[in-house]
PDB file of C-alpha atoms in Angstrom:
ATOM      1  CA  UNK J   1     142.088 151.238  83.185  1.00 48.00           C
ATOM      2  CA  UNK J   2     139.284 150.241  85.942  1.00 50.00           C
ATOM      3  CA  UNK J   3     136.167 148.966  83.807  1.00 54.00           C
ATOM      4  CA  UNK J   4     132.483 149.267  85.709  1.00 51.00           C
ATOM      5  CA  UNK J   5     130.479 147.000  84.775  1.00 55.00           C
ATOM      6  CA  UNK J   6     126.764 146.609  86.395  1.00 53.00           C
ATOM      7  CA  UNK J   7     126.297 143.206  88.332  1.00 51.00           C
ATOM      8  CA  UNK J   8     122.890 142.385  88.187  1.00 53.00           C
ATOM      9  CA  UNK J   9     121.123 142.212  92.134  1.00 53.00           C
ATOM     10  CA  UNK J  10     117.934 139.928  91.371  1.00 52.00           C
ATOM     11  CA  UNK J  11     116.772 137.253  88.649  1.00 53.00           C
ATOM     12  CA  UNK J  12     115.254 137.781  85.347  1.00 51.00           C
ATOM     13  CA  UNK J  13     118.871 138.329  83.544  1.00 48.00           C
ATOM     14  CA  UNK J  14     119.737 135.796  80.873  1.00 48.00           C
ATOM     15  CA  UNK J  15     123.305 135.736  79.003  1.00 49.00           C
ATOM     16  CA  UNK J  16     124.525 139.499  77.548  1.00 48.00           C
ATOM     17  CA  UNK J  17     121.823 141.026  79.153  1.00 49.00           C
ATOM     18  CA  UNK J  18     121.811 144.374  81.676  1.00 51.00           C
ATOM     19  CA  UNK J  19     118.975 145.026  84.025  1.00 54.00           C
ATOM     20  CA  UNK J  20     115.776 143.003  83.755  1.00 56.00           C
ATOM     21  CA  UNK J  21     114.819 142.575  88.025  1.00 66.00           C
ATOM     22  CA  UNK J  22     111.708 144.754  87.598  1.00 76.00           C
ATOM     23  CA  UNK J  23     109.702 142.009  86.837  1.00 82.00           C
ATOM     24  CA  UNK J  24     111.077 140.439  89.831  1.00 83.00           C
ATOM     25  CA  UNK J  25     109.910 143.734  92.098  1.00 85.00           C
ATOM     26  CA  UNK J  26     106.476 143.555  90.811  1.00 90.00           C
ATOM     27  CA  UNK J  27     106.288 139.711  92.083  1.00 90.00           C
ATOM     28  CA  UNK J  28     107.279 139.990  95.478  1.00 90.00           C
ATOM     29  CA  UNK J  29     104.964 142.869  95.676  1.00 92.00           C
ATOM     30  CA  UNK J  30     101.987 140.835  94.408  1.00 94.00           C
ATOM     31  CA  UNK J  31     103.271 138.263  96.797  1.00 94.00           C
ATOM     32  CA  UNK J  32     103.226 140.387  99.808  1.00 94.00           C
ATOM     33  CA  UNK J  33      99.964 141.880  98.690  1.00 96.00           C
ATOM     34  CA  UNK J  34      98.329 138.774  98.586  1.00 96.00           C
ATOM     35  CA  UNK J  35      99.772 137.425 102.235  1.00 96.00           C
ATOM     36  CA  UNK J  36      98.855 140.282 103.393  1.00 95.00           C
ATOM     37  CA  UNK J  37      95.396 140.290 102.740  1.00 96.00           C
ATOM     38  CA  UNK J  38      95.847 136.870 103.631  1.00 95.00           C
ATOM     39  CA  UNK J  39      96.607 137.729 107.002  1.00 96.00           C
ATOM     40  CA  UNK J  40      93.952 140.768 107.714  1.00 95.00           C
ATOM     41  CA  UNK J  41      91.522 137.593 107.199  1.00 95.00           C
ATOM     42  CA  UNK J  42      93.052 135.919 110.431  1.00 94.00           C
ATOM     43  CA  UNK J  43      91.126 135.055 113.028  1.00 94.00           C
ATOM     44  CA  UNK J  44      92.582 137.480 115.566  1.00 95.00           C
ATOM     45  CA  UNK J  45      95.951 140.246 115.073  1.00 95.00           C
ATOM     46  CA  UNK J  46      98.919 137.801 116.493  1.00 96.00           C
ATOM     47  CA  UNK J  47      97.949 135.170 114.144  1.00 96.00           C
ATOM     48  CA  UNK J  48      97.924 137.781 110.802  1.00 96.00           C
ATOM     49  CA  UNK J  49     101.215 138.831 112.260  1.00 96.00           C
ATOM     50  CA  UNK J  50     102.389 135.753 112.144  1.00 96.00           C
ATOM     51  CA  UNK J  51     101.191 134.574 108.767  1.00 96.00           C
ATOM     52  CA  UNK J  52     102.309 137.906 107.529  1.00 96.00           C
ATOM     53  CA  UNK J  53     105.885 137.025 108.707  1.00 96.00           C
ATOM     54  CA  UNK J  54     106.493 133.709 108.595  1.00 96.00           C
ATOM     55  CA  UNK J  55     104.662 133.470 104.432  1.00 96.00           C
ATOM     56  CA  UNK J  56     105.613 136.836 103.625  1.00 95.00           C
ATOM     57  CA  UNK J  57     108.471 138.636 105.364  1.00 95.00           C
ATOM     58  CA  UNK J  58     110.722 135.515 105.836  1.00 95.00           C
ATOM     59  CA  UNK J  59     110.514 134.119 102.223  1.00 94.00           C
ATOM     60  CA  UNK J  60     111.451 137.800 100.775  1.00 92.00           C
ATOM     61  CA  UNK J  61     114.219 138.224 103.454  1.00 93.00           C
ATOM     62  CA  UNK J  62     115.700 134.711 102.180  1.00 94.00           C
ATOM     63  CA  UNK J  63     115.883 135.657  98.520  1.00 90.00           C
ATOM     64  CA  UNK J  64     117.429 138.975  99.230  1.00 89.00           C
ATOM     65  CA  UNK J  65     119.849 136.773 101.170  1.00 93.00           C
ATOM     66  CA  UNK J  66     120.903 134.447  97.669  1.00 91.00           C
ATOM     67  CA  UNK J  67     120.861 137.295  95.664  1.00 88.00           C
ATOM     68  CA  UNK J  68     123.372 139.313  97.936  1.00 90.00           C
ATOM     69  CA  UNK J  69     125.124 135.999  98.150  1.00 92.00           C
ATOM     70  CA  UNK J  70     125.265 135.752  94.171  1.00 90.00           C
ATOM     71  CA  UNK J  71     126.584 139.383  93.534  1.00 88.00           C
ATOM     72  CA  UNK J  72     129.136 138.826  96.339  1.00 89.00           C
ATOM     73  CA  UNK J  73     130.149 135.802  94.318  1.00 87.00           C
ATOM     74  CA  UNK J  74     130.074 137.796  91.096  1.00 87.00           C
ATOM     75  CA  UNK J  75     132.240 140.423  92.728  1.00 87.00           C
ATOM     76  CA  UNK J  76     134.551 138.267  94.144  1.00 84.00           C
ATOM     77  CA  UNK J  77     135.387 136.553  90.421  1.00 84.00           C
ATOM     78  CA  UNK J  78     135.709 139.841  88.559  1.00 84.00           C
ATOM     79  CA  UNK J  79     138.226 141.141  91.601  1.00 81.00           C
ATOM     80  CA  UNK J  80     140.153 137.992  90.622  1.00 76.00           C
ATOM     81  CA  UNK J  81     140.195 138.470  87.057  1.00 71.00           C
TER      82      UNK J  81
END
């Protein structure tokens, strides 16, 4: 028999626990909120751009990258179970 079992995508899980990443949604949004109005206080438009992606976009994109790394771990040890 093929069990599913959820594999959580983002932090906030501790030990026995399902679910939890909301809290985790609701950060990076505050985050990019706040560089964001960060960057419509630049100077001129290519600099907000830039603060927008390099201290908002780019840190984002890199911990979607370790979380997919992490559940692609977590697959690959309950395929070898």
């Amino acid at each position: 028999m093929n069990e599913c079992r959820s594999v959580p995508i983002l932090g906030g899980v501790g030990p026995g626990r399902q679910g939890g990443s909301g809290a985790v949604f609701v950060i990076w949004a505050a985050w990019l909120y706040a560089i964001g109005m960060l960057a419509l206080g630049a100077h001129d438009a290519m600099r907000g751009v830039a603060v927008f992606v390099v201290f908002g976009i780019a840190p984002v994109l890199f911990m979607v990258w370790v979380a997919a790394l992490r559940v692609r771990s977590l697959r690959a040890s309950m395929r070898d179970e």
